[in-house]
mmCIF file of C-alpha atoms in Angstrom:
data_model
loop_
_atom_site.group_PDB
_atom_site.id
_atom_site.type_symbol
_atom_site.label_atom_id
_atom_site.label_comp_id
_atom_site.label_asym_id
_atom_site.label_seq_id
_atom_site.Cartn_x
_atom_site.Cartn_y
_atom_site.Cartn_z
ATOM 1 C CA MET A 1 -10.743 59.436 -54.971
ATOM 2 C CA SER A 2 -12.656 60.169 -58.155
ATOM 3 C CA TYR A 3 -16.442 60.451 -58.310
ATOM 4 C CA LEU A 4 -18.925 59.501 -61.017
ATOM 5 C CA LEU A 5 -21.857 61.911 -61.313
ATOM 6 C CA GLU A 6 -25.208 60.830 -62.717
ATOM 7 C CA LEU A 7 -28.663 62.291 -63.160
ATOM 8 C CA GLN A 8 -31.490 59.920 -62.214
ATOM 9 C CA GLN A 9 -35.254 60.109 -62.487
ATOM 10 C CA GLU A 10 -37.368 56.984 -62.265
ATOM 11 C CA ASP A 11 -35.783 54.534 -64.740
ATOM 12 C CA ARG A 12 -33.884 57.265 -66.609
ATOM 13 C CA ARG A 13 -30.188 57.565 -65.881
ATOM 14 C CA TYR A 14 -27.649 59.862 -67.497
ATOM 15 C CA VAL A 15 -23.915 59.742 -66.820
ATOM 16 C CA VAL A 16 -22.524 63.272 -66.513
ATOM 17 C CA GLY A 17 -18.866 62.402 -65.986
ATOM 18 C CA ILE A 18 -16.021 61.695 -63.580
ATOM 19 C CA PHE A 19 -14.732 64.350 -61.196
ATOM 20 C CA GLU A 20 -11.498 64.345 -59.200
ATOM 21 C CA SER A 21 -13.185 65.113 -55.860
ATOM 22 C CA GLU A 22 -16.525 65.494 -54.160
ATOM 23 C CA GLU A 23 -15.866 69.236 -53.991
ATOM 24 C CA THR A 24 -15.615 69.461 -57.789
ATOM 25 C CA VAL A 25 -18.890 67.519 -58.101
ATOM 26 C CA HIS A 26 -20.538 70.170 -55.912
ATOM 27 C CA SER A 27 -18.910 72.983 -57.910
ATOM 28 C CA PHE A 28 -20.279 71.577 -61.164
ATOM 29 C CA ILE A 29 -23.820 71.086 -59.851
ATOM 30 C CA GLU A 30 -23.920 74.520 -58.237
ATOM 31 C CA LEU A 31 -23.420 76.122 -61.667
ATOM 32 C CA ILE A 32 -27.033 75.164 -62.448
ATOM 33 C CA PRO A 33 -29.370 77.931 -61.223
ATOM 34 C CA PHE A 34 -32.549 75.817 -61.065
ATOM 35 C CA VAL A 35 -31.077 73.105 -58.830
ATOM 36 C CA LYS A 36 -32.371 72.793 -55.279
ATOM 37 C CA LYS A 37 -29.747 72.053 -52.616
ATOM 38 C CA THR A 38 -30.713 70.493 -49.285
ATOM 39 C CA VAL A 39 -28.360 69.925 -46.377
ATOM 40 C CA ASP A 40 -29.139 67.448 -43.598
ATOM 41 C CA LYS A 41 -26.761 67.623 -40.645
ATOM 42 C CA GLN A 42 -26.544 64.845 -38.100
ATOM 43 C CA GLU A 43 -24.163 64.590 -35.158
ATOM 44 C CA THR A 44 -21.226 63.196 -37.105
ATOM 45 C CA PHE A 45 -22.239 63.454 -40.749
ATOM 46 C CA THR A 46 -23.687 65.935 -43.214
ATOM 47 C CA TRP A 47 -25.690 64.849 -46.286
ATOM 48 C CA ILE A 48 -25.911 67.199 -49.236
ATOM 49 C CA ASN A 49 -28.524 66.483 -51.869
ATOM 50 C CA TYR A 50 -29.207 68.231 -55.162
ATOM 51 C CA THR A 51 -32.443 67.882 -57.108
ATOM 52 C CA MET A 52 -34.252 69.463 -60.061
ATOM 53 C CA ARG A 53 -37.884 69.482 -61.058
ATOM 54 C CA PHE A 54 -38.998 69.059 -64.671
ATOM 55 C CA GLU A 55 -41.312 72.081 -64.426
ATOM 56 C CA GLU A 56 -38.445 74.354 -63.359
ATOM 57 C CA MET A 57 -36.042 73.280 -66.098
ATOM 58 C CA PRO A 58 -35.571 75.219 -69.342
ATOM 59 C CA GLU A 59 -35.931 73.576 -72.724
ATOM 60 C CA TYR A 60 -32.180 73.949 -73.238
ATOM 61 C CA PHE A 61 -29.392 74.858 -70.811
ATOM 62 C CA GLU A 62 -25.605 74.722 -71.139
ATOM 63 C CA ILE A 63 -23.285 74.113 -68.213
ATOM 64 C CA SER A 64 -19.753 75.280 -68.939
ATOM 65 C CA TYR A 65 -17.137 73.595 -66.755
ATOM 66 C CA ASN A 66 -13.392 73.714 -67.494
ATOM 67 C CA ASN A 67 -14.352 74.851 -71.029
ATOM 68 C CA TYR A 68 -16.412 71.691 -71.604
ATOM 69 C CA VAL A 69 -20.130 72.095 -72.190
ATOM 70 C CA TYR A 70 -22.724 69.722 -70.751
ATOM 71 C CA VAL A 71 -26.254 70.170 -72.099
ATOM 72 C CA LEU A 72 -29.392 69.802 -70.009
ATOM 73 C CA SER A 73 -32.905 69.745 -71.456
ATOM 74 C CA LYS A 74 -36.211 69.259 -69.704
ATOM 75 C CA TYR A 75 -37.113 66.973 -72.611
ATOM 76 C CA SER A 76 -34.621 64.386 -71.367
ATOM 77 C CA PHE A 77 -36.869 63.794 -68.350
ATOM 78 C CA VAL A 78 -40.472 63.024 -67.471
ATOM 79 C CA PRO A 79 -42.971 65.611 -66.180
ATOM 80 C CA GLY A 80 -44.714 64.918 -62.904
ATOM 81 C CA ASP A 81 -43.993 64.659 -59.217
ATOM 82 C CA ASN A 82 -40.761 62.671 -59.446
ATOM 83 C CA VAL A 83 -37.704 64.827 -58.899
ATOM 84 C CA ILE A 84 -34.467 64.491 -60.836
ATOM 85 C CA ASP A 85 -31.640 63.507 -58.495
ATOM 86 C CA PHE A 86 -27.934 64.164 -58.786
ATOM 87 C CA ILE A 87 -26.197 60.997 -57.613
ATOM 88 C CA TRP A 88 -22.443 60.689 -57.200
ATOM 89 C CA TYR A 89 -20.325 57.937 -55.836
ATOM 90 C CA PRO A 90 -16.647 57.075 -55.618
ATOM 91 C CA VAL A 91 -15.136 55.136 -58.494
ATOM 92 C CA HIS A 92 -11.798 53.430 -58.743
ATOM 93 C CA GLN A 93 -9.568 54.392 -61.649
ATOM 94 C CA TRP A 94 -7.956 51.058 -62.451
ATOM 95 C CA ASP A 95 -5.218 52.419 -64.684
ATOM 96 C CA LYS A 96 -4.285 55.496 -62.668
ATOM 97 C CA LYS A 97 -1.898 53.790 -60.254
ATOM 98 C CA LYS A 98 -0.499 50.279 -60.514
ATOM 99 C CA VAL A 99 0.236 48.342 -57.307
ATOM 100 C CA GLU A 100 2.623 45.477 -56.666
ATOM 101 C CA ASN A 101 0.650 43.648 -53.958
ATOM 102 C CA LYS A 102 -2.976 42.677 -53.488
ATOM 103 C CA THR A 103 -4.778 45.922 -52.641
ATOM 104 C CA TYR A 104 -8.512 46.319 -52.158
ATOM 105 C CA ILE A 105 -10.073 49.289 -53.865
ATOM 106 C CA GLU A 106 -11.696 51.880 -51.642
ATOM 107 C CA GLY A 107 -15.397 51.522 -51.147
ATOM 108 C CA MET A 108 -18.026 49.059 -50.131
ATOM 109 C CA THR A 109 -19.625 45.892 -51.445
ATOM 110 C CA THR A 110 -23.303 45.192 -50.866
ATOM 111 C CA VAL A 111 -23.845 41.889 -49.087
ATOM 112 C CA ASP A 112 -27.578 41.263 -48.942
ATOM 113 C CA ALA A 113 -28.957 44.569 -47.559
ATOM 114 C CA TYR A 114 -25.749 45.864 -45.969
ATOM 115 C CA SER A 115 -22.676 47.709 -47.227
ATOM 116 C CA ILE A 116 -19.402 46.156 -46.091
ATOM 117 C CA PRO A 117 -15.927 47.674 -46.619
ATOM 118 C CA ASN A 118 -14.259 45.859 -49.523
ATOM 119 C CA ASN A 119 -11.327 44.624 -47.443
ATOM 120 C CA ASP A 120 -13.745 43.012 -44.915
ATOM 121 C CA VAL A 121 -16.175 41.298 -47.312
ATOM 122 C CA GLU A 122 -14.593 37.828 -47.380
ATOM 123 C CA LYS A 123 -14.311 37.638 -43.577
ATOM 124 C CA TYR A 124 -17.831 39.043 -43.149
ATOM 125 C CA ILE A 125 -19.396 36.463 -45.487
ATOM 126 C CA LYS A 126 -17.529 33.579 -43.821
ATOM 127 C CA SER A 127 -18.615 34.721 -40.352
ATOM 128 C CA ARG A 128 -22.189 35.239 -41.540
ATOM 129 C CA GLU A 129 -22.312 31.709 -42.947
ATOM 130 C CA GLN A 130 -20.731 30.252 -39.793
ATOM 131 C CA LEU A 131 -23.395 32.015 -37.735
ATOM 132 C CA PHE A 132 -26.193 30.545 -39.825
ATOM 133 C CA GLU A 133 -24.686 27.047 -39.715
ATOM 134 C CA ALA A 134 -24.173 27.253 -35.940
ATOM 135 C CA GLY A 135 -27.794 28.297 -35.435
ATOM 136 C CA LYS A 136 -29.033 25.625 -37.807
ATOM 137 C CA ALA A 137 -27.024 22.915 -36.020
ATOM 138 C CA HIS A 138 -28.191 24.128 -32.604
ATOM 139 C CA TYR A 139 -31.909 24.056 -33.436
ATOM 140 C CA THR A 140 -31.865 21.047 -35.757
ATOM 141 C CA LYS A 141 -30.396 19.029 -32.874
ATOM 142 C CA LYS A 142 -33.541 19.976 -30.924
ATOM 143 C CA GLY A 143 -35.724 18.756 -33.795
ATOM 144 C CA LEU A 144 -36.757 22.224 -34.916
ATOM 145 C CA SER A 145 -37.038 23.506 -38.490
ATOM 146 C CA VAL A 146 -34.479 26.199 -39.448
ATOM 147 C CA THR A 147 -34.646 28.214 -42.671
ATOM 148 C CA ARG A 148 -33.295 31.426 -44.172
ATOM 149 C CA GLU A 149 -35.654 34.003 -45.641
ATOM 150 C CA GLY A 150 -35.690 37.626 -46.746
ATOM 151 C CA ILE A 151 -32.683 37.741 -49.056
ATOM 152 C CA GLY A 152 -32.971 40.781 -51.285
ATOM 153 C CA THR A 153 -35.446 42.566 -49.002
ATOM 154 C CA GLN A 154 -34.886 45.980 -47.479
ATOM 155 C CA ASP A 155 -34.098 44.531 -44.030
ATOM 156 C CA GLY A 156 -32.058 41.659 -45.397
ATOM 157 C CA GLU A 157 -31.866 37.978 -44.720
ATOM 158 C CA TYR A 158 -33.004 36.479 -41.417
ATOM 159 C CA VAL A 159 -33.104 33.092 -39.726
ATOM 160 C CA LEU A 160 -36.450 31.434 -39.024
ATOM 161 C CA VAL A 161 -36.912 28.753 -36.412
ATOM 162 C CA GLU A 162 -40.334 27.110 -36.697
ATOM 163 C CA ASP A 163 -41.560 30.106 -38.747
ATOM 164 C CA SER A 164 -40.510 32.684 -36.115
ATOM 165 C CA ILE A 165 -37.708 35.163 -36.786
ATOM 166 C CA LEU A 166 -34.816 34.389 -34.467
ATOM 167 C CA TYR A 167 -32.195 36.861 -35.714
ATOM 168 C CA LEU A 168 -31.154 38.898 -38.715
ATOM 169 C CA LEU A 169 -28.060 37.968 -40.683
ATOM 170 C CA ASP A 170 -26.892 41.569 -40.465
ATOM 171 C CA ALA A 171 -23.683 43.366 -39.518
ATOM 172 C CA TYR A 172 -24.686 43.567 -35.841
ATOM 173 C CA ALA A 173 -25.339 39.811 -35.622
ATOM 174 C CA VAL A 174 -22.059 39.041 -37.394
ATOM 175 C CA ASP A 175 -20.184 41.353 -35.013
ATOM 176 C CA VAL A 176 -21.714 39.635 -31.959
ATOM 177 C CA TRP A 177 -20.928 36.224 -33.477
ATOM 178 C CA GLU A 178 -17.291 37.157 -34.131
ATOM 179 C CA LYS A 179 -16.902 38.213 -30.487
ATOM 180 C CA THR A 180 -18.486 35.066 -29.044
ATOM 181 C CA LYS A 181 -18.049 32.163 -31.535
ATOM 182 C CA ASP A 182 -20.385 30.215 -29.227
ATOM 183 C CA PHE A 183 -24.034 30.045 -30.252
ATOM 184 C CA GLU A 184 -25.483 30.135 -26.712
ATOM 185 C CA GLN A 185 -23.312 33.186 -25.917
ATOM 186 C CA PHE A 186 -24.308 34.732 -29.230
ATOM 187 C CA LEU A 187 -28.029 34.419 -28.396
ATOM 188 C CA LYS A 188 -27.558 36.005 -24.981
ATOM 189 C CA GLN A 189 -25.583 38.962 -26.310
ATOM 190 C CA TYR A 190 -27.700 39.396 -29.428
ATOM 191 C CA GLN A 191 -30.916 39.629 -27.436
ATOM 192 C CA GLU A 192 -29.554 42.164 -24.917
#
């Protein structure tokens, strides 16, 4: 998997380049002496973050990597409290390998506020919509008002019944729905 590396600060974004692995991204960044590295270890995952501060950057600095030179300058950024982040993420190289059959690229697609593996997105969206429609039918039959709200928010979309949040349309709710396919059963399991 290849990775695209960028520098980001506020609304400024600079593409550094594509690297063949996450390890080579780290190798490149660690050539910069004024970069701060933080490591956050959890039970099953380790996050590595790299940042720079405007005040600690030189006016001009060259990074030599595989005989290519990338130039950094403090004047490309804004002074102040906002750090400059190194952001990298996997990218698919469309022309690198051709396939004969339908093949999903590695990675995730954002559906509302949640990241879903690319090969599961279609099923996830269908199940999510079925869940909403089942809830809407259930409560509309009882004469209650059912609406969806919160799309695009940090917590994601949710279902309101008479202006009270009943459930989120999130990955957990979809998982419970897929296991039950019965709205009464869904409510019992979801609320446990």
